[in-house]
PDB file of C-alpha atoms in Angstrom:
ATOM      1  CA  UNK U   6       8.180  19.349  24.229  1.00  0.00           C
ATOM      2  CA  UNK U   7       9.227  16.255  22.205  1.00  0.00           C
ATOM      3  CA  UNK U   8       9.980  16.209  18.308  1.00  0.00           C
ATOM      4  CA  UNK U   9       8.233  13.141  16.429  1.00  0.00           C
ATOM      5  CA  UNK U  10       7.723  12.664  12.566  1.00  0.00           C
ATOM      6  CA  UNK U  11       3.957  12.415  12.174  1.00  0.00           C
ATOM      7  CA  UNK U  12       2.545  10.680   9.041  1.00  0.00           C
ATOM      8  CA  UNK U  13       0.218  12.393   6.497  1.00  0.00           C
ATOM      9  CA  UNK U  14      -1.007  11.474   3.112  1.00  0.00           C
ATOM     10  CA  UNK U  15      -0.044  13.475   0.058  1.00  0.00           C
ATOM     11  CA  UNK U  16      -2.972  15.131  -1.396  1.00  0.00           C
ATOM     12  CA  UNK U  17      -2.182  13.806  -5.011  1.00  0.00           C
ATOM     13  CA  UNK U  18      -1.200  10.336  -4.303  1.00  0.00           C
ATOM     14  CA  UNK U  19      -2.222   7.565  -1.755  1.00  0.00           C
ATOM     15  CA  UNK U  20       1.012   7.346   0.189  1.00  0.00           C
ATOM     16  CA  UNK U  21       2.334   8.607   3.398  1.00  0.00           C
ATOM     17  CA  UNK U  22       5.053  11.142   4.039  1.00  0.00           C
ATOM     18  CA  UNK U  23       6.284  12.194   7.510  1.00  0.00           C
ATOM     19  CA  UNK U  24       6.257  15.572   9.108  1.00  0.00           C
ATOM     20  CA  UNK U  25       8.371  16.783  12.057  1.00  0.00           C
ATOM     21  CA  UNK U  26       6.236  17.844  14.754  1.00  0.00           C
ATOM     22  CA  UNK U  27       6.835  19.377  18.320  1.00  0.00           C
ATOM     23  CA  UNK U  28       4.388  17.321  20.993  1.00  0.00           C
ATOM     24  CA  UNK U  29       3.983  18.502  24.875  1.00  0.00           C
ATOM     25  CA  UNK U  30       2.945  15.710  27.208  1.00  0.00           C
ATOM     26  CA  UNK U  31       3.900  14.909  30.841  1.00  0.00           C
ATOM     27  CA  UNK U  32       2.896  11.431  30.455  1.00  0.00           C
ATOM     28  CA  UNK U  33       2.857   8.644  27.933  1.00  0.00           C
ATOM     29  CA  UNK U  34      -0.788   9.365  27.409  1.00  0.00           C
ATOM     30  CA  UNK U  35      -0.561  13.158  26.881  1.00  0.00           C
ATOM     31  CA  UNK U  36       2.170  12.327  24.072  1.00  0.00           C
ATOM     32  CA  UNK U  37      -0.173   9.619  22.406  1.00  0.00           C
ATOM     33  CA  UNK U  38      -3.236  12.371  22.564  1.00  0.00           C
ATOM     34  CA  UNK U  39      -0.972  14.778  21.276  1.00  0.00           C
ATOM     35  CA  UNK U  40       0.550  12.868  18.473  1.00  0.00           C
ATOM     36  CA  UNK U  41      -3.184  11.431  17.446  1.00  0.00           C
ATOM     37  CA  UNK U  42      -4.435  15.290  17.436  1.00  0.00           C
ATOM     38  CA  UNK U  43      -1.775  16.020  14.979  1.00  0.00           C
ATOM     39  CA  UNK U  44      -2.458  13.199  12.994  1.00  0.00           C
ATOM     40  CA  UNK U  45      -5.898  14.386  12.274  1.00  0.00           C
ATOM     41  CA  UNK U  46      -4.853  18.069  11.797  1.00  0.00           C
ATOM     42  CA  UNK U  47      -1.819  18.659   9.336  1.00  0.00           C
ATOM     43  CA  UNK U  48      -0.466  22.222   9.329  1.00  0.00           C
ATOM     44  CA  UNK U  49       0.783  21.805   5.587  1.00  0.00           C
ATOM     45  CA  UNK U  50      -2.087  22.424   3.333  1.00  0.00           C
ATOM     46  CA  UNK U  51      -0.180  20.072   0.469  1.00  0.00           C
ATOM     47  CA  UNK U  52      -0.995  17.382   3.049  1.00  0.00           C
ATOM     48  CA  UNK U  53      -3.798  15.554   4.317  1.00  0.00           C
ATOM     49  CA  UNK U  54      -4.920  13.484   7.299  1.00  0.00           C
ATOM     50  CA  UNK U  55      -4.633   9.950   6.758  1.00  0.00           C
ATOM     51  CA  UNK U  56      -6.631   9.612   9.886  1.00  0.00           C
ATOM     52  CA  UNK U  57     -10.524  10.894   9.749  1.00  0.00           C
ATOM     53  CA  UNK U  58     -11.371  13.769  12.017  1.00  0.00           C
ATOM     54  CA  UNK U  59     -14.402  12.185  13.692  1.00  0.00           C
ATOM     55  CA  UNK U  60     -12.321   8.913  14.400  1.00  0.00           C
ATOM     56  CA  UNK U  61     -12.276   9.178  18.357  1.00  0.00           C
ATOM     57  CA  UNK U  62      -9.446   7.610  20.227  1.00  0.00           C
ATOM     58  CA  UNK U  63     -11.465   6.201  23.237  1.00  0.00           C
ATOM     59  CA  UNK U  64      -8.524   4.504  25.624  1.00  0.00           C
ATOM     60  CA  UNK U  65      -5.182   3.704  25.659  1.00  0.00           C
ATOM     61  CA  UNK U  66      -3.350   0.690  27.080  1.00  0.00           C
ATOM     62  CA  UNK U  67       0.257  -0.351  27.552  1.00  0.00           C
ATOM     63  CA  UNK U  68       1.126  -3.872  28.144  1.00  0.00           C
ATOM     64  CA  UNK U  69       4.899  -4.414  28.101  1.00  0.00           C
ATOM     65  CA  UNK U  70       6.379  -3.119  24.914  1.00  0.00           C
ATOM     66  CA  UNK U  71       2.787  -3.408  23.039  1.00  0.00           C
ATOM     67  CA  UNK U  72       0.583  -0.292  22.756  1.00  0.00           C
ATOM     68  CA  UNK U  73      -3.267  -0.934  22.342  1.00  0.00           C
ATOM     69  CA  UNK U  74      -5.622   1.920  21.330  1.00  0.00           C
ATOM     70  CA  UNK U  75      -9.253   1.473  21.369  1.00  0.00           C
ATOM     71  CA  UNK U  76     -11.155   3.358  18.461  1.00  0.00           C
ATOM     72  CA  UNK U  77     -14.696   4.297  18.195  1.00  0.00           C
ATOM     73  CA  UNK U  78     -17.057   2.033  16.171  1.00  0.00           C
ATOM     74  CA  UNK U  79     -17.236   4.426  13.052  1.00  0.00           C
ATOM     75  CA  UNK U  80     -13.438   2.784  12.482  1.00  0.00           C
ATOM     76  CA  UNK U  81     -15.175   0.214  10.446  1.00  0.00           C
ATOM     77  CA  UNK U  82     -16.891   2.814   8.257  1.00  0.00           C
ATOM     78  CA  UNK U  83     -13.727   3.756   6.173  1.00  0.00           C
ATOM     79  CA  UNK U  84     -13.056   1.887   3.124  1.00  0.00           C
ATOM     80  CA  UNK U  85     -10.701  -0.541   2.916  1.00  0.00           C
ATOM     81  CA  UNK U  86      -8.040   1.388   0.986  1.00  0.00           C
ATOM     82  CA  UNK U  87      -8.211   4.366   3.571  1.00  0.00           C
ATOM     83  CA  UNK U  88      -8.227   2.281   6.377  1.00  0.00           C
ATOM     84  CA  UNK U  89      -5.011   0.710   5.543  1.00  0.00           C
ATOM     85  CA  UNK U  90      -3.376   4.152   5.297  1.00  0.00           C
ATOM     86  CA  UNK U  91      -4.795   5.228   8.427  1.00  0.00           C
ATOM     87  CA  UNK U  92      -3.731   2.331  10.247  1.00  0.00           C
ATOM     88  CA  UNK U  93       0.129   2.838   8.777  1.00  0.00           C
ATOM     89  CA  UNK U  94       0.123   6.453   9.671  1.00  0.00           C
ATOM     90  CA  UNK U  95      -0.761   5.752  13.343  1.00  0.00           C
ATOM     91  CA  UNK U  96       1.343   2.780  13.636  1.00  0.00           C
ATOM     92  CA  UNK U  97       4.433   4.295  12.154  1.00  0.00           C
ATOM     93  CA  UNK U  98       3.843   7.534  14.350  1.00  0.00           C
ATOM     94  CA  UNK U  99       3.338   5.661  17.492  1.00  0.00           C
ATOM     95  CA  UNK U 100       6.329   3.353  17.337  1.00  0.00           C
ATOM     96  CA  UNK U 101       8.473   6.635  17.769  1.00  0.00           C
ATOM     97  CA  UNK U 102       7.331   6.281  21.589  1.00  0.00           C
ATOM     98  CA  UNK U 103       9.923   5.176  23.912  1.00  0.00           C
ATOM     99  CA  UNK U 104       9.478   1.481  24.703  1.00  0.00           C
ATOM    100  CA  UNK U 105       6.995   1.050  22.257  1.00  0.00           C
ATOM    101  CA  UNK U 106       7.735  -2.082  19.939  1.00  0.00           C
ATOM    102  CA  UNK U 107       4.279  -3.050  18.561  1.00  0.00           C
ATOM    103  CA  UNK U 108       0.937  -1.521  18.175  1.00  0.00           C
ATOM    104  CA  UNK U 109      -2.533  -3.071  18.373  1.00  0.00           C
ATOM    105  CA  UNK U 110      -6.073  -1.795  17.411  1.00  0.00           C
ATOM    106  CA  UNK U 111      -9.286  -2.425  18.974  1.00  0.00           C
ATOM    107  CA  UNK U 112     -12.625  -1.246  17.608  1.00  0.00           C
ATOM    108  CA  UNK U 113     -15.176  -0.570  20.608  1.00  0.00           C
ATOM    109  CA  UNK U 114     -13.397  -2.652  22.535  1.00  0.00           C
ATOM    110  CA  UNK U 115     -12.915  -5.555  20.421  1.00  0.00           C
ATOM    111  CA  UNK U 116      -9.716  -6.354  18.405  1.00  0.00           C
ATOM    112  CA  UNK U 117      -9.401  -5.219  14.871  1.00  0.00           C
ATOM    113  CA  UNK U 118     -10.088  -7.661  12.288  1.00  0.00           C
ATOM    114  CA  UNK U 119      -9.426  -7.883   8.666  1.00  0.00           C
ATOM    115  CA  UNK U 120     -11.884  -8.243   5.801  1.00  0.00           C
ATOM    116  CA  UNK U 121     -11.157 -11.860   5.859  1.00  0.00           C
ATOM    117  CA  UNK U 122     -12.132 -12.033   9.572  1.00  0.00           C
ATOM    118  CA  UNK U 123      -8.675 -12.642  10.754  1.00  0.00           C
ATOM    119  CA  UNK U 124      -7.433 -10.455  13.870  1.00  0.00           C
ATOM    120  CA  UNK U 125      -4.757  -8.201  12.640  1.00  0.00           C
ATOM    121  CA  UNK U 126      -2.863  -8.211  16.054  1.00  0.00           C
ATOM    122  CA  UNK U 127       0.430  -6.494  16.895  1.00  0.00           C
ATOM    123  CA  UNK U 128       1.885  -4.259  14.070  1.00  0.00           C
ATOM    124  CA  UNK U 129       5.262  -3.181  13.610  1.00  0.00           C
ATOM    125  CA  UNK U 130       6.986  -0.825  10.754  1.00  0.00           C
ATOM    126  CA  UNK U 131       7.662  -3.797   9.004  1.00  0.00           C
ATOM    127  CA  UNK U 132       3.845  -4.423   8.607  1.00  0.00           C
ATOM    128  CA  UNK U 133       3.305  -1.774   6.009  1.00  0.00           C
ATOM    129  CA  UNK U 134       6.457  -2.017   3.893  1.00  0.00           C
ATOM    130  CA  UNK U 135       7.584   1.492   4.868  1.00  0.00           C
ATOM    131  CA  UNK U 136      11.064   1.211   5.490  1.00  0.00           C
ATOM    132  CA  UNK U 137      13.004   4.400   5.377  1.00  0.00           C
ATOM    133  CA  UNK U 138      16.615   2.911   5.150  1.00  0.00           C
ATOM    134  CA  UNK U 139      18.586   3.980   2.029  1.00  0.00           C
ATOM    135  CA  UNK U 140      21.077   1.344   1.765  1.00  0.00           C
ATOM    136  CA  UNK U 141      21.295  -0.541  -1.634  1.00  0.00           C
ATOM    137  CA  UNK U 142      19.911  -4.353  -2.384  1.00  0.00           C
ATOM    138  CA  UNK U 143      19.694  -6.688  -5.090  1.00  0.00           C
ATOM    139  CA  UNK U 144      16.932  -8.806  -5.999  1.00  0.00           C
ATOM    140  CA  UNK U 145      15.302 -10.775  -8.877  1.00  0.00           C
ATOM    141  CA  UNK U 146      11.915  -9.880  -9.988  1.00  0.00           C
ATOM    142  CA  UNK U 147       9.524 -12.099 -12.041  1.00  0.00           C
ATOM    143  CA  UNK U 148       7.573  -9.806 -14.289  1.00  0.00           C
ATOM    144  CA  UNK U 149       4.822 -10.650 -16.898  1.00  0.00           C
ATOM    145  CA  UNK U 150       4.653  -9.008 -20.272  1.00  0.00           C
ATOM    146  CA  UNK U 151       2.385  -9.781 -23.275  1.00  0.00           C
ATOM    147  CA  UNK U 152       3.479 -12.180 -26.063  1.00  0.00           C
ATOM    148  CA  UNK U 153       3.210 -11.101 -29.635  1.00  0.00           C
ATOM    149  CA  UNK U 154      -0.560 -12.000 -30.170  1.00  0.00           C
ATOM    150  CA  UNK U 155      -1.329  -9.919 -27.143  1.00  0.00           C
ATOM    151  CA  UNK U 156      -3.186 -13.003 -25.601  1.00  0.00           C
ATOM    152  CA  UNK U 157      -0.866 -14.353 -23.554  1.00  0.00           C
ATOM    153  CA  UNK U 158       1.591 -13.679 -20.650  1.00  0.00           C
ATOM    154  CA  UNK U 159       5.279 -14.692 -20.887  1.00  0.00           C
ATOM    155  CA  UNK U 160       7.575 -14.382 -17.540  1.00  0.00           C
ATOM    156  CA  UNK U 161      10.642 -11.927 -17.695  1.00  0.00           C
ATOM    157  CA  UNK U 162      13.221 -12.529 -15.130  1.00  0.00           C
ATOM    158  CA  UNK U 163      14.717  -9.067 -13.944  1.00  0.00           C
ATOM    159  CA  UNK U 164      17.956  -8.571 -11.602  1.00  0.00           C
ATOM    160  CA  UNK U 165      17.492  -4.921 -10.099  1.00  0.00           C
ATOM    161  CA  UNK U 166      19.419  -2.746  -7.518  1.00  0.00           C
ATOM    162  CA  UNK U 167      17.127  -0.719  -5.549  1.00  0.00           C
ATOM    163  CA  UNK U 168      17.162   1.430  -2.022  1.00  0.00           C
ATOM    164  CA  UNK U 169      15.999  -0.675   0.967  1.00  0.00           C
ATOM    165  CA  UNK U 170      13.572   2.177   1.391  1.00  0.00           C
ATOM    166  CA  UNK U 171      11.862   1.538  -2.022  1.00  0.00           C
ATOM    167  CA  UNK U 172       9.182  -1.329  -1.427  1.00  0.00           C
ATOM    168  CA  UNK U 173       9.395  -3.981  -3.806  1.00  0.00           C
ATOM    169  CA  UNK U 174       5.816  -3.620  -4.577  1.00  0.00           C
ATOM    170  CA  UNK U 175       6.260  -0.497  -6.041  1.00  0.00           C
ATOM    171  CA  UNK U 176       9.306  -1.443  -8.037  1.00  0.00           C
ATOM    172  CA  UNK U 177       7.340  -4.433  -9.591  1.00  0.00           C
ATOM    173  CA  UNK U 178       4.399  -1.726 -10.928  1.00  0.00           C
ATOM    174  CA  UNK U 179       7.109   0.495 -11.963  1.00  0.00           C
ATOM    175  CA  UNK U 180       9.263  -2.050 -14.043  1.00  0.00           C
ATOM    176  CA  UNK U 181       5.934  -3.100 -15.727  1.00  0.00           C
ATOM    177  CA  UNK U 182       5.405   0.566 -16.685  1.00  0.00           C
ATOM    178  CA  UNK U 183       8.966   0.853 -17.908  1.00  0.00           C
ATOM    179  CA  UNK U 184       8.453  -2.050 -20.564  1.00  0.00           C
ATOM    180  CA  UNK U 185       9.905  -5.351 -21.317  1.00  0.00           C
ATOM    181  CA  UNK U 186      13.600  -5.683 -21.920  1.00  0.00           C
ATOM    182  CA  UNK U 187      13.688  -9.375 -23.471  1.00  0.00           C
ATOM    183  CA  UNK U 188      12.771 -10.015 -27.301  1.00  0.00           C
ATOM    184  CA  UNK U 189       9.519 -11.295 -27.993  1.00  0.00           C
ATOM    185  CA  UNK U 190       7.909  -9.531 -25.226  1.00  0.00           C
ATOM    186  CA  UNK U 191       5.559  -6.708 -25.462  1.00  0.00           C
ATOM    187  CA  UNK U 192       4.269  -3.866 -23.052  1.00  0.00           C
ATOM    188  CA  UNK U 193       1.208  -4.347 -20.794  1.00  0.00           C
ATOM    189  CA  UNK U 194       0.984  -1.076 -19.517  1.00  0.00           C
ATOM    190  CA  UNK U 195       1.025   2.558 -21.078  1.00  0.00           C
ATOM    191  CA  UNK U 196       4.515   4.146 -20.638  1.00  0.00           C
ATOM    192  CA  UNK U 197       3.031   7.413 -19.376  1.00  0.00           C
ATOM    193  CA  UNK U 198       0.753   5.766 -16.631  1.00  0.00           C
ATOM    194  CA  UNK U 199       1.658   6.875 -13.287  1.00  0.00           C
ATOM    195  CA  UNK U 200       1.212   4.942 -10.175  1.00  0.00           C
ATOM    196  CA  UNK U 201      -0.316   7.247  -7.332  1.00  0.00           C
ATOM    197  CA  UNK U 202       0.158   4.902  -4.125  1.00  0.00           C
ATOM    198  CA  UNK U 203       0.831   1.161  -3.108  1.00  0.00           C
ATOM    199  CA  UNK U 204       0.082  -0.269   0.331  1.00  0.00           C
ATOM    200  CA  UNK U 205       0.004  -4.012   1.482  1.00  0.00           C
ATOM    201  CA  UNK U 206      -2.088  -5.125   4.496  1.00  0.00           C
ATOM    202  CA  UNK U 207      -3.362  -8.758   5.398  1.00  0.00           C
ATOM    203  CA  UNK U 208      -1.552 -10.069   1.956  1.00  0.00           C
ATOM    204  CA  UNK U 209      -3.630  -7.797  -0.099  1.00  0.00           C
ATOM    205  CA  UNK U 210      -1.628  -5.356  -2.022  1.00  0.00           C
ATOM    206  CA  UNK U 211      -3.430  -2.180  -2.787  1.00  0.00           C
ATOM    207  CA  UNK U 212      -2.567  -0.512  -6.227  1.00  0.00           C
ATOM    208  CA  UNK U 213      -3.528   3.087  -6.714  1.00  0.00           C
ATOM    209  CA  UNK U 214      -3.752   4.644 -10.178  1.00  0.00           C
ATOM    210  CA  UNK U 215      -5.573   7.679 -11.563  1.00  0.00           C
ATOM    211  CA  UNK U 216      -8.400   7.257 -14.129  1.00  0.00           C
ATOM    212  CA  UNK U 217      -5.725   6.975 -17.261  1.00  0.00           C
ATOM    213  CA  UNK U 218      -5.330   3.340 -16.140  1.00  0.00           C
ATOM    214  CA  UNK U 219      -8.744   2.808 -17.554  1.00  0.00           C
ATOM    215  CA  UNK U 220      -7.821   4.168 -21.120  1.00  0.00           C
ATOM    216  CA  UNK U 221      -5.083   1.892 -21.871  1.00  0.00           C
ATOM    217  CA  UNK U 222      -5.150   1.609 -25.698  1.00  0.00           C
ATOM    218  CA  UNK U 223      -2.285  -1.155 -26.200  1.00  0.00           C
ATOM    219  CA  UNK U 224      -3.468  -3.885 -28.585  1.00  0.00           C
ATOM    220  CA  UNK U 225      -3.674  -6.721 -26.090  1.00  0.00           C
ATOM    221  CA  UNK U 226      -6.823  -8.761 -24.728  1.00  0.00           C
ATOM    222  CA  UNK U 227      -8.446  -6.795 -21.743  1.00  0.00           C
ATOM    223  CA  UNK U 228      -7.380  -9.382 -19.227  1.00  0.00           C
ATOM    224  CA  UNK U 229      -3.493  -9.047 -20.210  1.00  0.00           C
ATOM    225  CA  UNK U 230      -2.615  -5.540 -18.214  1.00  0.00           C
ATOM    226  CA  UNK U 231      -4.747  -6.616 -15.342  1.00  0.00           C
ATOM    227  CA  UNK U 232      -3.117 -10.049 -14.707  1.00  0.00           C
ATOM    228  CA  UNK U 233       0.278  -9.018 -15.656  1.00  0.00           C
ATOM    229  CA  UNK U 234      -0.085  -6.715 -12.355  1.00  0.00           C
ATOM    230  CA  UNK U 235      -1.645  -9.417 -10.390  1.00  0.00           C
ATOM    231  CA  UNK U 236       0.756 -12.123 -11.640  1.00  0.00           C
ATOM    232  CA  UNK U 237       3.830 -10.059 -11.153  1.00  0.00           C
ATOM    233  CA  UNK U 238       2.925  -8.907  -7.505  1.00  0.00           C
ATOM    234  CA  UNK U 239       1.762 -12.316  -6.833  1.00  0.00           C
ATOM    235  CA  UNK U 240       5.274 -13.340  -7.240  1.00  0.00           C
ATOM    236  CA  UNK U 241       6.326 -11.801  -4.207  1.00  0.00           C
ATOM    237  CA  UNK U 242       5.989 -13.833  -1.086  1.00  0.00           C
ATOM    238  CA  UNK U 243       3.862 -11.492   1.169  1.00  0.00           C
ATOM    239  CA  UNK U 244       1.066 -10.971  -1.484  1.00  0.00           C
ATOM    240  CA  UNK U 245      -1.585 -13.209  -2.356  1.00  0.00           C
ATOM    241  CA  UNK U 246      -4.052 -10.890  -3.958  1.00  0.00           C
ATOM    242  CA  UNK U 247      -4.288  -7.739  -5.598  1.00  0.00           C
ATOM    243  CA  UNK U 248      -6.775  -4.772  -5.057  1.00  0.00           C
ATOM    244  CA  UNK U 249      -6.844  -2.091  -7.941  1.00  0.00           C
ATOM    245  CA  UNK U 250      -8.049   1.626  -6.596  1.00  0.00           C
ATOM    246  CA  UNK U 251      -8.934   3.915  -9.679  1.00  0.00           C
ATOM    247  CA  UNK U 252      -9.008   7.723  -8.472  1.00  0.00           C
ATOM    248  CA  UNK U 253      -9.738   6.751  -5.042  1.00  0.00           C
ATOM    249  CA  UNK U 254     -12.351   3.904  -5.652  1.00  0.00           C
ATOM    250  CA  UNK U 255     -12.331   0.188  -5.895  1.00  0.00           C
ATOM    251  CA  UNK U 256     -15.508   0.385  -8.013  1.00  0.00           C
ATOM    252  CA  UNK U 257     -14.290   0.569 -11.456  1.00  0.00           C
ATOM    253  CA  UNK U 258     -14.586  -1.480 -14.716  1.00  0.00           C
ATOM    254  CA  UNK U 259     -11.353  -1.938 -17.062  1.00  0.00           C
ATOM    255  CA  UNK U 260     -12.272  -1.671 -20.650  1.00  0.00           C
ATOM    256  CA  UNK U 261     -15.748  -2.310 -19.766  1.00  0.00           C
ATOM    257  CA  UNK U 262     -15.223  -5.990 -19.396  1.00  0.00           C
ATOM    258  CA  UNK U 263     -13.282  -6.506 -16.170  1.00  0.00           C
ATOM    259  CA  UNK U 264     -14.612  -5.522 -12.668  1.00  0.00           C
ATOM    260  CA  UNK U 265     -12.061  -4.318 -10.253  1.00  0.00           C
ATOM    261  CA  UNK U 266     -14.328  -4.152  -7.292  1.00  0.00           C
ATOM    262  CA  UNK U 267     -12.654  -7.130  -5.784  1.00  0.00           C
ATOM    263  CA  UNK U 268      -9.043  -8.063  -4.686  1.00  0.00           C
ATOM    264  CA  UNK U 269      -7.865 -10.330  -7.548  1.00  0.00           C
ATOM    265  CA  UNK U 270      -5.821 -13.846  -7.132  1.00  0.00           C
ATOM    266  CA  UNK U 271      -2.939 -15.046  -9.362  1.00  0.00           C
ATOM    267  CA  UNK U 272      -4.326 -16.614 -12.627  1.00  0.00           C
ATOM    268  CA  UNK U 273      -2.011 -19.159 -14.269  1.00  0.00           C
ATOM    269  CA  UNK U 274      -4.167 -19.724 -17.436  1.00  0.00           C
ATOM    270  CA  UNK U 275      -2.866 -16.794 -19.145  1.00  0.00           C
ATOM    271  CA  UNK U 276       0.662 -17.496 -18.811  1.00  0.00           C
ATOM    272  CA  UNK U 277       2.580 -19.081 -21.593  1.00  0.00           C
ATOM    273  CA  UNK U 278       5.104 -21.683 -20.310  1.00  0.00           C
ATOM    274  CA  UNK U 279       8.176 -21.338 -22.138  1.00  0.00           C
TER     275      UNK U 279
END
């Protein structure tokens, strides 16, 4: 028997958490299939499987230090937001195997591609911004808040100290929720707003909120809360677009005017140059 961390999704939030599990196997193939079965069947009722129970692992191939997993064709039927968590859970779990330094996915014997048509390729723990190292780091974030009219965004540079186990994406959104520090800057998000999860894949940042996000009552233009988040996250080098996910759905409309059904890119037209 071997003890591994297996990654599951928390029931109330779109994020992953590791759980120690004992897995039996005389060969690498046995261990991989044992881990995969564990991924689909959490014992803790407070957790949910990030890997669908109808997704079949059809074959396994090892090339040097790269593990390639081949899945059934229904892999592509997962919504993008669920697929990111599924992929992260599998990769993080399998990277614990001896001599495995990267993981690749095939679907029906073809390399997995992103929504934009790019081959995903070899993935490591860094591919999902899920470090568990708790050393302290310091960085500068560029955050966007409203001006006094509620019609424009103003940049605020903020130095913060954080644990390296925290992702910069989560920090950006949490700092936006906390609100501005500088005079002449005004909030863009309700202070009671709860971020339920965040993940990055293929340069798209998936930001998960519950339905309260749609009930923003601040006296700002409709586009201000949305592009405060999009522009602030786009200041990070690994993010080019932002996809909002509200109560598990990408099909939402903010204040009945702004569709959140697609990933949004940075928009500089709303920023005041000071």
